[in-house]
Tab-separated table of C-alpha atoms (C1' of nucleotides) in Angstrom:
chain	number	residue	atom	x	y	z
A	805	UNK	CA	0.000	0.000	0.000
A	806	UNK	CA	0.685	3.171	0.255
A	807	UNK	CA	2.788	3.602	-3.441
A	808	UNK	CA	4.270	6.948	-4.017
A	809	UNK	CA	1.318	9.104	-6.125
A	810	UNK	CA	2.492	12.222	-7.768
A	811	UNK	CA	-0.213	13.783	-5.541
A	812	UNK	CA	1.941	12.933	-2.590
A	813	UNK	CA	4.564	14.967	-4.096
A	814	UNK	CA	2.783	17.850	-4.987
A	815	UNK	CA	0.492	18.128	-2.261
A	816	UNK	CA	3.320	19.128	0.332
A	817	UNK	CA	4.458	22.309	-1.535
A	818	UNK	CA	3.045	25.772	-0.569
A	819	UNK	CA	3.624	27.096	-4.098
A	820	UNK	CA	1.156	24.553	-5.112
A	821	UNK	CA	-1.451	24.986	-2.564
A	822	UNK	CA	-1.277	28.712	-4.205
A	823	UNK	CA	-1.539	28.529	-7.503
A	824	UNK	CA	-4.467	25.923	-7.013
A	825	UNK	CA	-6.156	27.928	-4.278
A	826	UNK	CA	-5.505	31.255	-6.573
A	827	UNK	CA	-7.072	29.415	-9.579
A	828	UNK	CA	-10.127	28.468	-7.446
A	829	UNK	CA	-10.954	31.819	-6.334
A	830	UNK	CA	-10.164	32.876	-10.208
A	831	UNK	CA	-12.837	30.212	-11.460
A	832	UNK	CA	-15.339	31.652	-8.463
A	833	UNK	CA	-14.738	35.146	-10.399
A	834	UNK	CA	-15.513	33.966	-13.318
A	835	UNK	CA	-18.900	32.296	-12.554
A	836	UNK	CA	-19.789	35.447	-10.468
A	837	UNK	CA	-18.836	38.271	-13.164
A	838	UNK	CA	-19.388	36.258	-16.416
A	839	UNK	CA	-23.365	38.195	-16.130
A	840	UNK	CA	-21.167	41.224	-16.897
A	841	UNK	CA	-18.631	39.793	-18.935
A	842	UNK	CA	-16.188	40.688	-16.758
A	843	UNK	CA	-12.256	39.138	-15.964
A	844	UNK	CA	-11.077	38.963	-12.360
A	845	UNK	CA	-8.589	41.356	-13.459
A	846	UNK	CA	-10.790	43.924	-15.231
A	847	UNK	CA	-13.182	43.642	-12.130
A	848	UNK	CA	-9.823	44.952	-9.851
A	849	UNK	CA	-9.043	47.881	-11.815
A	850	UNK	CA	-13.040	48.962	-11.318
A	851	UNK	CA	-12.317	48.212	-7.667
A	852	UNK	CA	-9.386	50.680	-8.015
A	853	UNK	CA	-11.224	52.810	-9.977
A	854	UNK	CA	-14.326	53.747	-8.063
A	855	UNK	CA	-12.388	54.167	-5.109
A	856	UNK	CA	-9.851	56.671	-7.156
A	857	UNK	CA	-11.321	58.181	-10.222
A	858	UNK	CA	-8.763	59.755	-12.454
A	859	UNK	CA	-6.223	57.331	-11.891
A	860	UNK	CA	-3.224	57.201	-14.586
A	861	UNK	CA	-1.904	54.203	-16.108
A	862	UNK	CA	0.987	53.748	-14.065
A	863	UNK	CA	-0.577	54.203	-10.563
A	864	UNK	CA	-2.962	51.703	-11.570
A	865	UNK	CA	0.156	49.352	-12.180
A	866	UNK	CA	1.441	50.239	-8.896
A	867	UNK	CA	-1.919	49.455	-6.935
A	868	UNK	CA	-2.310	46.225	-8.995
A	869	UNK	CA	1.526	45.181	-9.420
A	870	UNK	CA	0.715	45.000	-13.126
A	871	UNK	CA	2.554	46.586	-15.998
A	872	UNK	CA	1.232	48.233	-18.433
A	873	UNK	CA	1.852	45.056	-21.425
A	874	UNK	CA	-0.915	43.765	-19.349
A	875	UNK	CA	-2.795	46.849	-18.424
A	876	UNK	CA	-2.625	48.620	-21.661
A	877	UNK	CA	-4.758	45.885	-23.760
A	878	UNK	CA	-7.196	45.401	-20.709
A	879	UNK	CA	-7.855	49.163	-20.448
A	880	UNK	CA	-8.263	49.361	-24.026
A	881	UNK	CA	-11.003	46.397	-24.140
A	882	UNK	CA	-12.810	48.046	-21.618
A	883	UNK	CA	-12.630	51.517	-22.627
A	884	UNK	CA	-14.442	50.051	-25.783
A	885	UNK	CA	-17.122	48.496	-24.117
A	886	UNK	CA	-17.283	52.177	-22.937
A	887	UNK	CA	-17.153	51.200	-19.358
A	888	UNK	CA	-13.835	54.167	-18.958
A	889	UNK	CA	-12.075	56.542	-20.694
A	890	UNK	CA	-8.328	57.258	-21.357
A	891	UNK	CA	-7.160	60.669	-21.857
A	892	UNK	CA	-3.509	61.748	-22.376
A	893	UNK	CA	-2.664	64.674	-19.316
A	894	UNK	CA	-2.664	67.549	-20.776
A	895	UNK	CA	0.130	68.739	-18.374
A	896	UNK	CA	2.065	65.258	-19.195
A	897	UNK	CA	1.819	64.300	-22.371
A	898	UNK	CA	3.564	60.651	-21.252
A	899	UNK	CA	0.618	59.942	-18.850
A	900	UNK	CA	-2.638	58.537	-19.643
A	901	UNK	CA	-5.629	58.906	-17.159
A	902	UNK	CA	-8.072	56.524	-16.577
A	903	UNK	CA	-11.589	57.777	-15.738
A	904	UNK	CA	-14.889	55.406	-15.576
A	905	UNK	CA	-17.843	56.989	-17.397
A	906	UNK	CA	-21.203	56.919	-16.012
A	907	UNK	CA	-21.817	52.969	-16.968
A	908	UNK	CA	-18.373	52.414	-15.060
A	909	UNK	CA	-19.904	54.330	-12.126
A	910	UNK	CA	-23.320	52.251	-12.240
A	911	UNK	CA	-21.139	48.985	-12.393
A	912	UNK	CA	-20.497	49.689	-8.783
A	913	UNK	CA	-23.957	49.009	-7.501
A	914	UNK	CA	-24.599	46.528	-9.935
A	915	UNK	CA	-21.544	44.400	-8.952
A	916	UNK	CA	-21.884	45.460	-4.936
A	917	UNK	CA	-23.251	41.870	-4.029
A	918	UNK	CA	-20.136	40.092	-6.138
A	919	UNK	CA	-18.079	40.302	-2.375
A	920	UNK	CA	-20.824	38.941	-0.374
A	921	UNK	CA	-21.748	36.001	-2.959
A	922	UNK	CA	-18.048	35.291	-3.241
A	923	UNK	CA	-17.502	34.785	1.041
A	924	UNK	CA	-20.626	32.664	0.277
A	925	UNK	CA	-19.133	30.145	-1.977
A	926	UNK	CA	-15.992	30.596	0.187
A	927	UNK	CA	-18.268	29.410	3.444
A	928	UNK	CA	-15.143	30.430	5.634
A	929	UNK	CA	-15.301	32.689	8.578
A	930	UNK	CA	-13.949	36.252	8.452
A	931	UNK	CA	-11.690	35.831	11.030
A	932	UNK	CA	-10.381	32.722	8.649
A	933	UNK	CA	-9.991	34.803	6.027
A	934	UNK	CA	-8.359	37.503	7.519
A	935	UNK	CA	-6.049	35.381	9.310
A	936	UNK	CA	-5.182	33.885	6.061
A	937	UNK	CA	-4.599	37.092	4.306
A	938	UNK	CA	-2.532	38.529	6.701
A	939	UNK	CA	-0.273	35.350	6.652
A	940	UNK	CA	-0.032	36.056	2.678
A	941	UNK	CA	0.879	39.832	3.095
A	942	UNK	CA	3.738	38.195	5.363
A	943	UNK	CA	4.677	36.143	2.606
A	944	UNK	CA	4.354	38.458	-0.281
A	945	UNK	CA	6.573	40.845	1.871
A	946	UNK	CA	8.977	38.662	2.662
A	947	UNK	CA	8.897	37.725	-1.023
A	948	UNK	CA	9.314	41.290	-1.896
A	949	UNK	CA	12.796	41.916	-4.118
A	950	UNK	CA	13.881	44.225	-1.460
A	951	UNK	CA	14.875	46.540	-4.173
A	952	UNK	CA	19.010	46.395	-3.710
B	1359	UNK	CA	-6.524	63.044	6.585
B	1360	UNK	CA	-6.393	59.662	5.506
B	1361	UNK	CA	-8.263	60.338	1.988
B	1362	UNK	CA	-9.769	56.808	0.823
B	1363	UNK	CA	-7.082	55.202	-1.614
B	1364	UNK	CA	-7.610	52.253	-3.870
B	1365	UNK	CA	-5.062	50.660	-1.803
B	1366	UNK	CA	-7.300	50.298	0.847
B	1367	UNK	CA	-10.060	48.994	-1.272
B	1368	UNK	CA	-7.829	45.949	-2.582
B	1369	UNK	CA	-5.605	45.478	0.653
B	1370	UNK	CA	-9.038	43.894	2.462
B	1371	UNK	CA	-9.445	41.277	0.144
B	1372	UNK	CA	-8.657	37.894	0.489
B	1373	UNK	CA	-8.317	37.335	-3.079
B	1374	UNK	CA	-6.133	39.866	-4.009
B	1375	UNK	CA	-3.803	38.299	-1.476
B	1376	UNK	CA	-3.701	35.156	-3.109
B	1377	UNK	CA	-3.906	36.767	-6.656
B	1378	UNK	CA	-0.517	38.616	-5.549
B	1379	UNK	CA	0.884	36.109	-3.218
B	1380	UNK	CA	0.933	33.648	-6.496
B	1381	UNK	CA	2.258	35.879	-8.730
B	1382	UNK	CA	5.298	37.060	-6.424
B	1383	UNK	CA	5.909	33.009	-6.060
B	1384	UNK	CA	5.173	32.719	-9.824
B	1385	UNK	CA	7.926	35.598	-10.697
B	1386	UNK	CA	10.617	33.607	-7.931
B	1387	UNK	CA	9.855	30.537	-9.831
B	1388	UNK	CA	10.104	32.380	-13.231
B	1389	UNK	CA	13.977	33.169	-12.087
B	1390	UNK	CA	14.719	29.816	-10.378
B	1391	UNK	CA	13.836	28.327	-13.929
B	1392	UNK	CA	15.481	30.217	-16.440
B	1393	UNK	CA	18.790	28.557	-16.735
B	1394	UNK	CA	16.364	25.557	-17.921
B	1395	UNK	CA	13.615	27.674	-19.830
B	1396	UNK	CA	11.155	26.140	-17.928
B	1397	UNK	CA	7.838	27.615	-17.203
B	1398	UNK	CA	6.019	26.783	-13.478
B	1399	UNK	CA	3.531	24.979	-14.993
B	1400	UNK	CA	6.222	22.989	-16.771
B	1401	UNK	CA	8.153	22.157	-13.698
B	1402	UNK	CA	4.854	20.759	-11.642
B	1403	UNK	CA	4.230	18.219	-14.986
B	1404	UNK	CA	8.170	17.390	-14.329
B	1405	UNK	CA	7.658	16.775	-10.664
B	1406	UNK	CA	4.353	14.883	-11.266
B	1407	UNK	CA	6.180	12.866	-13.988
B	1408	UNK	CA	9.370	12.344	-11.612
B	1409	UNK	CA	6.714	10.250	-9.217
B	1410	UNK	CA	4.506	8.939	-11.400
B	1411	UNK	CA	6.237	8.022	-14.834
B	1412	UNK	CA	3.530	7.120	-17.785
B	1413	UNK	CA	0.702	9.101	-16.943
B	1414	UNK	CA	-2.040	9.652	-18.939
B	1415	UNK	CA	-2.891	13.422	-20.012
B	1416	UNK	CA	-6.135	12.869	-18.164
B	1417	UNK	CA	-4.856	11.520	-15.000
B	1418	UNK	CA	-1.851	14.516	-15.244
B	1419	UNK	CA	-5.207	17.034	-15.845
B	1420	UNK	CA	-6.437	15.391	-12.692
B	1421	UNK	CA	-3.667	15.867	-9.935
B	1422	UNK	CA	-2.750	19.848	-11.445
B	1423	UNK	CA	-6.156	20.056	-12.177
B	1424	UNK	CA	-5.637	20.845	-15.412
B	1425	UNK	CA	-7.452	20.292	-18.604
B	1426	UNK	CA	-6.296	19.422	-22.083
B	1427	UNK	CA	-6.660	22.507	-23.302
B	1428	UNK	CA	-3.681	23.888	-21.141
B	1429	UNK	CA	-1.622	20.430	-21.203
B	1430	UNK	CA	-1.913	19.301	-25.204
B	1431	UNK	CA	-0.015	22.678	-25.846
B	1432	UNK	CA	2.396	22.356	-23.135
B	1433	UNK	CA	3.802	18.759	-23.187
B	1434	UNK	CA	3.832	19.281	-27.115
B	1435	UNK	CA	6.706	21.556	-25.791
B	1436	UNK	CA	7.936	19.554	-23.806
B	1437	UNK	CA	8.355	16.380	-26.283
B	1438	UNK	CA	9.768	18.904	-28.843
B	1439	UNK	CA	12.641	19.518	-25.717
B	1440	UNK	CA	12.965	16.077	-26.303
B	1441	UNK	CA	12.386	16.278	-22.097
B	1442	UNK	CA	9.125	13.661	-22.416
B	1443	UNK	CA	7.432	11.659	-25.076
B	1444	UNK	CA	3.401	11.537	-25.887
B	1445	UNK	CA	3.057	7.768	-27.159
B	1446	UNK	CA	-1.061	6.821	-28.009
B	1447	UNK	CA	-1.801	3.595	-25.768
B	1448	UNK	CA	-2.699	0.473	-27.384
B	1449	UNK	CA	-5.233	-0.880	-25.390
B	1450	UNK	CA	-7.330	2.271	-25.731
B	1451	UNK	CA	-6.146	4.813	-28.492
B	1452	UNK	CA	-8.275	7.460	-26.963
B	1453	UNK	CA	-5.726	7.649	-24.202
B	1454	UNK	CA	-2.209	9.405	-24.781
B	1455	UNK	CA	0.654	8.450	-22.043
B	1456	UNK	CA	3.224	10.780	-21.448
B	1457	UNK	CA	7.006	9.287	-20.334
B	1458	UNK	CA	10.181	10.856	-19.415
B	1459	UNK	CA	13.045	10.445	-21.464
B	1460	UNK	CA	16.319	10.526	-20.107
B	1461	UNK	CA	16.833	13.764	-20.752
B	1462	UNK	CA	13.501	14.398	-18.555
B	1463	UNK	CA	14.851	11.847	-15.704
B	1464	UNK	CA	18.215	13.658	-15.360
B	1465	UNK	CA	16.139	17.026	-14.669
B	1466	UNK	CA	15.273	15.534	-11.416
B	1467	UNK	CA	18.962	16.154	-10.237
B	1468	UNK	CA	19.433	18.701	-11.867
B	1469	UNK	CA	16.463	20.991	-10.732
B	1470	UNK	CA	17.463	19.184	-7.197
B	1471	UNK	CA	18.045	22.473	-5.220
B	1472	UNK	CA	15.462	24.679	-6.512
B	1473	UNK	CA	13.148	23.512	-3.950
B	1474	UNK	CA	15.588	24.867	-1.248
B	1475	UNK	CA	16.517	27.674	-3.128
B	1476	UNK	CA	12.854	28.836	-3.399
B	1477	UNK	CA	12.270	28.232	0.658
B	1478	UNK	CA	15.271	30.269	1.269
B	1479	UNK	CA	13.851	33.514	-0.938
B	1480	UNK	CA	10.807	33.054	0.628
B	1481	UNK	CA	12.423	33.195	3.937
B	1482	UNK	CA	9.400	31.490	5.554
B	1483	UNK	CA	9.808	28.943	8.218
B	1484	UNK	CA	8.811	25.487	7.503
B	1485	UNK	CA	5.921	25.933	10.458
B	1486	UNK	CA	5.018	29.167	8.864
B	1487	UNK	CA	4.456	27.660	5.446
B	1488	UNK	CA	3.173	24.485	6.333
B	1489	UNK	CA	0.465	26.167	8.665
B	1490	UNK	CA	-0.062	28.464	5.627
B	1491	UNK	CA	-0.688	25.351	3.124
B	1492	UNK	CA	-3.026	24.082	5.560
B	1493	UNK	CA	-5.425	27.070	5.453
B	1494	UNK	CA	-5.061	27.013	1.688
B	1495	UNK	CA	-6.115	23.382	1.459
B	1496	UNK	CA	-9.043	24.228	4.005
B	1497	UNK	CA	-10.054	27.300	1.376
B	1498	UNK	CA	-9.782	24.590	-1.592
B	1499	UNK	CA	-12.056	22.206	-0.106
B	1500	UNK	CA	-14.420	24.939	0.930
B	1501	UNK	CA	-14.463	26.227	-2.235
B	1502	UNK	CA	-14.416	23.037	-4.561
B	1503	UNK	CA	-17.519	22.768	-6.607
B	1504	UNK	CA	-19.043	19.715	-4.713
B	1505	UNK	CA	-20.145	18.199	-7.773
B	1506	UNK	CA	-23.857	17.496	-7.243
C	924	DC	C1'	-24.667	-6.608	-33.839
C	925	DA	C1'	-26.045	-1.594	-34.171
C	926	DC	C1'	-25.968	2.747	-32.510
C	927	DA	C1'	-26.449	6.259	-28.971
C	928	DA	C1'	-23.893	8.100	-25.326
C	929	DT	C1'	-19.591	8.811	-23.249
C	930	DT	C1'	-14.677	9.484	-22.905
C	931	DC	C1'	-10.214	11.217	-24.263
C	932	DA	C1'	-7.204	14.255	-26.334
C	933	DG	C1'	-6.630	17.917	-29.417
C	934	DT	C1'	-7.904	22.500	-31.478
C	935	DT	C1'	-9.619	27.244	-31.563
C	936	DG	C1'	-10.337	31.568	-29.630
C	937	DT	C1'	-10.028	34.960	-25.786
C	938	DG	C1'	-7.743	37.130	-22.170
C	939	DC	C1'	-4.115	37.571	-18.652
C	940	DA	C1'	1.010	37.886	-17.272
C	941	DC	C1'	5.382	39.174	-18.364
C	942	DA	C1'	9.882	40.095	-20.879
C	943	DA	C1'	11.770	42.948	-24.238
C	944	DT	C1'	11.591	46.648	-27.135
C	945	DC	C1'	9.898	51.140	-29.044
C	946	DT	C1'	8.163	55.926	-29.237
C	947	DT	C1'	7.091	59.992	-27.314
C	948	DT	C1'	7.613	63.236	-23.887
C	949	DC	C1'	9.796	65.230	-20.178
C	950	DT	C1'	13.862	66.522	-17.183
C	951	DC	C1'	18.324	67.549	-16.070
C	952	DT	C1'	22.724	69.351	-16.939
C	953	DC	C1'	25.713	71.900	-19.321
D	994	DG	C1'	18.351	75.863	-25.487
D	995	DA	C1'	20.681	71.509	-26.927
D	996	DG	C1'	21.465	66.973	-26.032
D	997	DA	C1'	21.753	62.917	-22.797
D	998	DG	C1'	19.140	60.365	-19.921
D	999	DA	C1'	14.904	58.952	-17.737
D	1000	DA	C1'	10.006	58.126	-17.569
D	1001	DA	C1'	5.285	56.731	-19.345
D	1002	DG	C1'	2.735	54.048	-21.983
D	1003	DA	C1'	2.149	51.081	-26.127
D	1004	DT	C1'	3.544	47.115	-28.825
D	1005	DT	C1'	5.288	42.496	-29.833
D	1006	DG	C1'	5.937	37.874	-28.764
D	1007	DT	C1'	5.540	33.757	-25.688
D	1008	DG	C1'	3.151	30.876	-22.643
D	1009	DC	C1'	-0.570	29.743	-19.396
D	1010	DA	C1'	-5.728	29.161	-18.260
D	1011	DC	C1'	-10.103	28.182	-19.670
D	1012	DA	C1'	-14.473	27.793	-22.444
D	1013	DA	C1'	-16.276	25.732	-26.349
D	1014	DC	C1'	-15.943	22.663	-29.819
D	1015	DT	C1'	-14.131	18.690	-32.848
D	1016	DG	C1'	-12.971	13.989	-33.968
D	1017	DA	C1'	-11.846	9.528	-32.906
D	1018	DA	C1'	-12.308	5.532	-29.935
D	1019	DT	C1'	-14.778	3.055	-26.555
D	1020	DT	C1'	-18.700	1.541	-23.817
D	1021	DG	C1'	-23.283	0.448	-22.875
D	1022	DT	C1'	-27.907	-0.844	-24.267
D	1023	DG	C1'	-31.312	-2.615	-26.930
DNA sequence: CACAATTCAGTTGTGCACAATCTTTCTCTC
DNA sequence: GAGAGAAAGATTGTGCACAACTGAATTGTG
């Protein structure tokens, strides 16, 4: 009994425990935006965005640890589907500002049971949850470069 | 003071903290591999494939959970590295079994520390991470589809 | 046996993530 | 103010993830 499965040798690693739990939560998204047609990703930078409006390109990055090869595309697709705009600064001709347009602004109340629905299918406790992402933040800081 | 930032929109979230916890290990990975060109994903088939040698794409879909749609591309990679070989069973030619060569075999000792090396850029200890994996595995099961 | 339903892998199409590169604009220094 | 360097965002190219579909092989049922 007990042969060696390839499950016992990737069940012990953290890394994996991540990318499965991440791809979970990802596939939760997806059920719970796909009304809107919306990516887990596109849903964060609306996060970002009605919290800051006017936010430019690069800030976003900074909020979302993206760059803008993935940020530039996904602002475009969603500026078509006229949910925000992008306008160059006027004072910085480098810097593009993101702004959500009215429908980006109604998106808020439509999407304001998405958190709720999503602790639902999560059935955990808050105080798991928060106990879980603070032990992440730990890791993702000591993860951190450390810029030299 | 303290003007509302977007920060503190997406710092609350539980997924964000695995969304950016992943990535961060994804990116250490992405370094650990290069010398070998390997991708994460790539590595996990290796390490499922180091246990378990002749698995069937189904069965390897099964323990990454995985589906063909990500693995036909990726261990058509793979064979072309000349690292595995896809070889149609006999008893059932729906089924496709994927070996090591010995290219593939040696990988084993020669990927040998990255294991280590990741732990020590994490910079976790081995409670800290194992308690960690535990409360990911708890948020798996929670939120695993329960096929009804 | 026939044939409907299922299973398995592959393919197609979309979007994200990231490295590398490019262009434009700005800034700094002389 | 001219030119070197930096900064901001866009673009290109690769690979992963997943939905939807295709085609071939197998299984189950009558």
């Amino acid at each position: 009994m007990t042969t060696t499965s390839a499950t016992d040798a990737l069940e012990p690693m953290l890394c994996f425990a991540v990318y499965s739990a991440q791809r979970q939560i990802g596939q939760i998204y997806r059920e719970l935006l796909a009304p809107w047609g919306l990516s887990y990703t596109q849903y964060l930078v609306l996060i970002a965005l009605w919290t800051d409006g006017g936010l430019a390109v690069g800030r976003l990055g900074e909020l979302l640890g993206l760059d803008s090869g993935t940020l530039s595309p996904l602002l475009k697709r969603l500026e078509a589907r006229g949910v925000l705009t992008r306008v160059r600064s006027a004072t910085d001709e480098r810097v593009v500002t993101v702004s959500l347009t009215d429908a980006g602004r109604r998106l808020r109340d439509e999407l304001a049971d998405v958190p709720r629905c999503f602790g639902e299918r999560l059935g955990i406790t808050q105080q798991f949850a928060d106990g879980l992402r603070e032990q992440l933040k730990a890791l993702s800081e000591h993860a951190a470069p450390g810029k030299d």
